[in-house]
PDB file of C-alpha atoms in Angstrom:
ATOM      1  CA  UNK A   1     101.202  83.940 126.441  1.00 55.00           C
ATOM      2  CA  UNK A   2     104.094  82.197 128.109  1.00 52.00           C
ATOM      3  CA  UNK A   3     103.375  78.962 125.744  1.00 60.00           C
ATOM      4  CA  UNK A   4     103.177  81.182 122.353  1.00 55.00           C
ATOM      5  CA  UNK A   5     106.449  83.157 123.650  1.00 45.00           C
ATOM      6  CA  UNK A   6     108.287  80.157 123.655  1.00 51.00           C
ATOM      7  CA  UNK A   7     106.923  78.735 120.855  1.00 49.00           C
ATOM      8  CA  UNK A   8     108.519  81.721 119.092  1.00 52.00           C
ATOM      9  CA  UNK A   9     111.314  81.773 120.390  1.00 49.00           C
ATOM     10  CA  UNK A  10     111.981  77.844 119.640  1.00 56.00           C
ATOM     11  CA  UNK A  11     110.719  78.726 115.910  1.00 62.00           C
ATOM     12  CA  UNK A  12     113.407  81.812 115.507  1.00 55.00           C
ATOM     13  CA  UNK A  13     115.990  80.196 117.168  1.00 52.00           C
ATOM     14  CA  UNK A  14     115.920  77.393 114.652  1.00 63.00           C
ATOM     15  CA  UNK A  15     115.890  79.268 111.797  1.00 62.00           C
ATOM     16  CA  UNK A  16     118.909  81.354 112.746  1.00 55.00           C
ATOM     17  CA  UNK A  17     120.604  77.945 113.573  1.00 56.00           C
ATOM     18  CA  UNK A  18     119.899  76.429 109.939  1.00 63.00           C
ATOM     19  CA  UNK A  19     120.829  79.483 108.363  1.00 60.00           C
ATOM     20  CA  UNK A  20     124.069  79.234 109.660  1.00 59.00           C
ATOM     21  CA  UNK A  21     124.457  76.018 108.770  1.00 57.00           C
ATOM     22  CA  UNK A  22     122.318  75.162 105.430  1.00 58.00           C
ATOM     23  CA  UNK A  23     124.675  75.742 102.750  1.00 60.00           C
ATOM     24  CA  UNK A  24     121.646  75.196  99.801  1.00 57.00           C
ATOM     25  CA  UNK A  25     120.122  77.942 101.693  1.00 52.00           C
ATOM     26  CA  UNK A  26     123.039  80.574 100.027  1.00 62.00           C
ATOM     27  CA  UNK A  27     122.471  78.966  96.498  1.00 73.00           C
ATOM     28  CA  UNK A  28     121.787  81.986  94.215  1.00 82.00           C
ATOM     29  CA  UNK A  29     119.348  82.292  91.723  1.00 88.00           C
ATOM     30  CA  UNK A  30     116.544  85.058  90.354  1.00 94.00           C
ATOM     31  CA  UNK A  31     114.202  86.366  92.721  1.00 93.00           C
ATOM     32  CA  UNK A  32     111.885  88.760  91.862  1.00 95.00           C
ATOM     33  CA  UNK A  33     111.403  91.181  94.292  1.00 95.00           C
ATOM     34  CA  UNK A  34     108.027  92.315  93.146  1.00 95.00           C
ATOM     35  CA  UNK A  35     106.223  89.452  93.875  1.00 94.00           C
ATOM     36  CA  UNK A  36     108.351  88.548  96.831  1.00 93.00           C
ATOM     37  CA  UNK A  37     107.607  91.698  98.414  1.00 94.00           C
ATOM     38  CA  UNK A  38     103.758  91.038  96.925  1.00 93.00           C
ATOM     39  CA  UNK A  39     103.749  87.793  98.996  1.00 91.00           C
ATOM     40  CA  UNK A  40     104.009  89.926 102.176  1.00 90.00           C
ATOM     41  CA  UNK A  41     101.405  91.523 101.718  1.00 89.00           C
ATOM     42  CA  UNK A  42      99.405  88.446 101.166  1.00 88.00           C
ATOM     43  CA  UNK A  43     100.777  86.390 104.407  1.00 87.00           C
ATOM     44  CA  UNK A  44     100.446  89.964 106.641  1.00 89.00           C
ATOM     45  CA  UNK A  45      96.846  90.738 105.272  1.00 90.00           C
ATOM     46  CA  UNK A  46      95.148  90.513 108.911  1.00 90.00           C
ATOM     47  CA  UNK A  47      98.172  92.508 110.297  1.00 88.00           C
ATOM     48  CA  UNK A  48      97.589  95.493 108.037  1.00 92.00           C
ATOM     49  CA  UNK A  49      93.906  95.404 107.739  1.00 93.00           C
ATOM     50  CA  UNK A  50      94.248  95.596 111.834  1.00 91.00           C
ATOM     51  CA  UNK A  51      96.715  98.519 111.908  1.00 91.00           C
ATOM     52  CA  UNK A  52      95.896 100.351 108.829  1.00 94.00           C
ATOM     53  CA  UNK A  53      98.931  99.370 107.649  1.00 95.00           C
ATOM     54  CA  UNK A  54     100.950  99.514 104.074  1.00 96.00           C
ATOM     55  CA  UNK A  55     103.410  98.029 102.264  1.00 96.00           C
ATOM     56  CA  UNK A  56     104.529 100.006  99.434  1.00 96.00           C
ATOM     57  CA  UNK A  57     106.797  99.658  96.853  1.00 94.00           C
ATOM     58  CA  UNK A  58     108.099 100.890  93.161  1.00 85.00           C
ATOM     59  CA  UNK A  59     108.654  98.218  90.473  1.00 87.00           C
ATOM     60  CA  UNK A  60     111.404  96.320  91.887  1.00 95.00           C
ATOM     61  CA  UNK A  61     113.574  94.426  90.080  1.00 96.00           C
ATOM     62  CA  UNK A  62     114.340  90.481  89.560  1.00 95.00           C
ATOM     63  CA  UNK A  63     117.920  90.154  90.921  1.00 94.00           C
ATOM     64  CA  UNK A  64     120.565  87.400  91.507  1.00 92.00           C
ATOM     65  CA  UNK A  65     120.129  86.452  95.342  1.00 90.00           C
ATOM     66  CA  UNK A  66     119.448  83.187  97.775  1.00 85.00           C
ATOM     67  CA  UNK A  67     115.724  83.410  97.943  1.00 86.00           C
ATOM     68  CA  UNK A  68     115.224  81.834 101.098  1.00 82.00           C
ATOM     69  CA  UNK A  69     117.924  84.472 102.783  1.00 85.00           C
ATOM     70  CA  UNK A  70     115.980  87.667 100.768  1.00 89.00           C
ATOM     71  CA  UNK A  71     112.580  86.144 101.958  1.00 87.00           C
ATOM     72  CA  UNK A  72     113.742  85.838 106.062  1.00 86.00           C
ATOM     73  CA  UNK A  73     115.709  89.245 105.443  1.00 91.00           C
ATOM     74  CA  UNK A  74     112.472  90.894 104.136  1.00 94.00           C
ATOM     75  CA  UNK A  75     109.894  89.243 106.532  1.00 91.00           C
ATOM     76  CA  UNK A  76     112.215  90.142 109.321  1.00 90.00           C
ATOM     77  CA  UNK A  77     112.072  94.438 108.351  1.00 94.00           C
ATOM     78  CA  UNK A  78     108.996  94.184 107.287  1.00 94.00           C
ATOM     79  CA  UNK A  79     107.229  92.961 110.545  1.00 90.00           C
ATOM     80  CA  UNK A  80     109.242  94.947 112.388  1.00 89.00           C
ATOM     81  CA  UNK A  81     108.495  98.405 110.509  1.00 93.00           C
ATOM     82  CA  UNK A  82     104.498  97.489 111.425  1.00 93.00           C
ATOM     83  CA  UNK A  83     105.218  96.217 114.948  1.00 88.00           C
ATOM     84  CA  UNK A  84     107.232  98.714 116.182  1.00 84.00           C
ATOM     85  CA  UNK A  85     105.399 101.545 114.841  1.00 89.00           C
ATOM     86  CA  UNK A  86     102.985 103.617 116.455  1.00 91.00           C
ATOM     87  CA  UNK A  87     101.471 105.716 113.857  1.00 94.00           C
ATOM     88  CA  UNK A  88      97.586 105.535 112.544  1.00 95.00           C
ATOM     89  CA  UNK A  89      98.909 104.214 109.168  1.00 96.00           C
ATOM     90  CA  UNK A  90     102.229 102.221 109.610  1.00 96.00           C
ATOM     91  CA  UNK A  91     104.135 102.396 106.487  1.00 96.00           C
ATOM     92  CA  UNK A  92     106.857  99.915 105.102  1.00 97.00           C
ATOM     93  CA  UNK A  93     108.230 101.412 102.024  1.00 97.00           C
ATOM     94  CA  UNK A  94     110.844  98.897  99.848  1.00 97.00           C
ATOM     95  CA  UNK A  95     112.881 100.682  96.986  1.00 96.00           C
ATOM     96  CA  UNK A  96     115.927  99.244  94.804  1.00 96.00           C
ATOM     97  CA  UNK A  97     118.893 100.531  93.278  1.00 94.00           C
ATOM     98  CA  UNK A  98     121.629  99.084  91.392  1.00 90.00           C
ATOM     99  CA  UNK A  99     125.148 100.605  91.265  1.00 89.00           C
ATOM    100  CA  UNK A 100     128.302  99.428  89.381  1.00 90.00           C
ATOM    101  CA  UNK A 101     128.964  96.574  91.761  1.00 89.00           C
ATOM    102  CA  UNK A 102     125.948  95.582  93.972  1.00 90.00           C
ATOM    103  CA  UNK A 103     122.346  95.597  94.602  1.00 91.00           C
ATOM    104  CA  UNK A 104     121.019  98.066  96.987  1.00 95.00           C
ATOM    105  CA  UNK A 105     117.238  97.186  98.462  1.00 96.00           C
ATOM    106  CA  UNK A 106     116.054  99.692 100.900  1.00 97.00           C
ATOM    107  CA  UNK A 107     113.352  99.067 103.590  1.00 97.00           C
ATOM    108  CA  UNK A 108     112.105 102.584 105.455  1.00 97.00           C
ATOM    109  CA  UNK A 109     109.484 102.307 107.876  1.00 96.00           C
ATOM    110  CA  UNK A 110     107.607 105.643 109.900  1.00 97.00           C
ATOM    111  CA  UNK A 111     107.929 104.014 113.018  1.00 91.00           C
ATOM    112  CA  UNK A 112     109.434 104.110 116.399  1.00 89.00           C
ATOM    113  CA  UNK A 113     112.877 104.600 115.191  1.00 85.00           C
ATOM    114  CA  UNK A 114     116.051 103.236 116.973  1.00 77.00           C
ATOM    115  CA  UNK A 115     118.467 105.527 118.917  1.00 79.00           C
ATOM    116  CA  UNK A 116     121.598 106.018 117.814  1.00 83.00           C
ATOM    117  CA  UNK A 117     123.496 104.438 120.378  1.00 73.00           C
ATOM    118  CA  UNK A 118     121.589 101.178 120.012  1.00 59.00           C
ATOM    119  CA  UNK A 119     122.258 100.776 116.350  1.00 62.00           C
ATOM    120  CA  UNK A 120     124.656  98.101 116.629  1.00 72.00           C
ATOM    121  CA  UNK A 121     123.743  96.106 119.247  1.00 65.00           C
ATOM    122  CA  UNK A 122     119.881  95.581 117.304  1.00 69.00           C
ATOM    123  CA  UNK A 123     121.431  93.201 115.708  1.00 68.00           C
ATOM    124  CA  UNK A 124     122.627  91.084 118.404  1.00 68.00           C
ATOM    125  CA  UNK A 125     121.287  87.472 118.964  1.00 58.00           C
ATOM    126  CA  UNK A 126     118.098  87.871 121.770  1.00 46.00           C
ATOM    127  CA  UNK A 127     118.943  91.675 121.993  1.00 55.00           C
ATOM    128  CA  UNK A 128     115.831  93.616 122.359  1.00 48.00           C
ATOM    129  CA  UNK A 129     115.417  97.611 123.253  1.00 51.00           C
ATOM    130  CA  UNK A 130     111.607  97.193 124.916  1.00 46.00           C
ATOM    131  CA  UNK A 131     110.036  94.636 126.946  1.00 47.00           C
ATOM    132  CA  UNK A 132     107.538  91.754 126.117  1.00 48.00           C
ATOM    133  CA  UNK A 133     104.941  94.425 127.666  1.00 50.00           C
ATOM    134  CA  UNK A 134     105.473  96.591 124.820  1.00 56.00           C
ATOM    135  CA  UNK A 135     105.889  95.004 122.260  1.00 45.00           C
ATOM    136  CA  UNK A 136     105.955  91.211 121.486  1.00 59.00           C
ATOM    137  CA  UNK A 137     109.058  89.197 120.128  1.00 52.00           C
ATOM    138  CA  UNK A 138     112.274  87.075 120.424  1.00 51.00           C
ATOM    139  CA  UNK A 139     114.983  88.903 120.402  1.00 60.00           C
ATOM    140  CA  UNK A 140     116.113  86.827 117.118  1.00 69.00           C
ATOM    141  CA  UNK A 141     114.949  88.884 113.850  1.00 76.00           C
ATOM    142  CA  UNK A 142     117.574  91.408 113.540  1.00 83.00           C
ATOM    143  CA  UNK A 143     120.145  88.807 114.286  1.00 84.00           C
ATOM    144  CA  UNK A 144     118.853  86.430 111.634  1.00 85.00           C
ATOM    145  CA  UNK A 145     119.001  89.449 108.877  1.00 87.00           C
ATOM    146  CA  UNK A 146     122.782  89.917 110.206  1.00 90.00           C
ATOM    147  CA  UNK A 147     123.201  86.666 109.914  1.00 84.00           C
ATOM    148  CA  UNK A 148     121.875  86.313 106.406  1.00 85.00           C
ATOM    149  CA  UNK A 149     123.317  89.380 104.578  1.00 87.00           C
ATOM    150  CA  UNK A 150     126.757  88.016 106.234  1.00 85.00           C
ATOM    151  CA  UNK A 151     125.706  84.577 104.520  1.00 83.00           C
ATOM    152  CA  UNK A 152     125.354  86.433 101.449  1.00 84.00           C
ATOM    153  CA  UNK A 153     129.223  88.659 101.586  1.00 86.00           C
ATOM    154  CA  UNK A 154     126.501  91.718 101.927  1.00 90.00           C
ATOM    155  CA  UNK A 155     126.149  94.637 104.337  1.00 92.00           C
ATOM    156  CA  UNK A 156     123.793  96.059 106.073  1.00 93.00           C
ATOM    157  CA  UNK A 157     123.394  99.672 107.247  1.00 93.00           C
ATOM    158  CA  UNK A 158     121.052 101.205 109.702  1.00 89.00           C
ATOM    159  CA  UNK A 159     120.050 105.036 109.561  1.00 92.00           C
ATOM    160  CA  UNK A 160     117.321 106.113 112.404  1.00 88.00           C
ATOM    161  CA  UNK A 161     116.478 107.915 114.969  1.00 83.00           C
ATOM    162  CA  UNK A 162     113.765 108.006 118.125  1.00 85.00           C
ATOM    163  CA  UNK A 163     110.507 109.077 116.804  1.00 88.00           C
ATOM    164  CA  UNK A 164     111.797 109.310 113.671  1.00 90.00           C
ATOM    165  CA  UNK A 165     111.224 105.871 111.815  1.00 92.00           C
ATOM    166  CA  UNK A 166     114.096 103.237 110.488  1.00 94.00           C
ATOM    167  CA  UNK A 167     115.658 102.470 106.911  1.00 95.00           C
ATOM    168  CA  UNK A 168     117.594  99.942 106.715  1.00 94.00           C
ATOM    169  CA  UNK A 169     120.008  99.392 103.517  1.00 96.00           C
ATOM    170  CA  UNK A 170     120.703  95.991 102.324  1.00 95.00           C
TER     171      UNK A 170
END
């Protein structure tokens, strides 16, 4: 467990590092969000089959954006909204909207929720709320979406509650 642990950690903690640093990684150009989002559900198969988990979503758009940065942003709520989530059927819902001046991707989840007071330190670099015990992790995920929206002059903003699942808006 120890060996896997840091293995994870190592992995994370180098992706964080060449996100702050790869310039190409920022290069825009279309995504489509449909099949990206598709694409988790292929690579977290086992996951959801194991937990009855979902992965829903409403015909989402192709949109301007650095695909590499969308793909760690999404992988990063995604697996969270299934690990963190203690409900027979975890549920990771994305949803789009576009306003006058941005793009505005949505990703709820019915699980644990976050308390309020914790809301901005989530994002922190190796800040987690729960032990290894609990639930497994690096500490590095949250900080990594920061990190990326940042990247990408975006924001991000956290509504939840204990109990009470998460949505994040990107």
């Amino acid at each position: 467990n120890s060996a896997a642990h840091l293995y994870d950690l190592v992995e994370d903690f180098s992706k964080y590092i060449s996100f702050s640093h790869d310039e190409e990684a920022w290069s825009k150009e279309e995504v489509n969000l449909d099949a990206l989002v598709e694409s988790f559900d292929n690579m977290l198969n086992e996951t959801l089959l194991n937990t009855n988990g979902r992965i829903l979503r409403n015909d989402l758009p192709c949109i301007q954006s650095s695909p590499s940065m969308l793909y760690a942003i999404l992988k990063n709520l995604i697996e969270n909204g299934l690990k963190y989530n203690t409900s027979p059927n975890p549920t990771v819902e994305i949803s789009y909207n576009e306003t006058n001046t941005h793009h505005e991707i949505t990703v709820s989840d019915n699980g644990i929720g976050i308390e309020k007071d914790y809301h901005g330190q989530v994002f922190e670099l190796f800040k987690r709320l729960h032990n290894r015990a609990e639930y497994n992790g690096s500490g590095i995920g949250l900080a990594v979406v920061k990190l990326a929206m940042d990247k990408m002059n975006g924001v991000i903003h956290l509504e939840s509650s204990k109990n009470n699942g998460s949505q994040f808006v990107l």
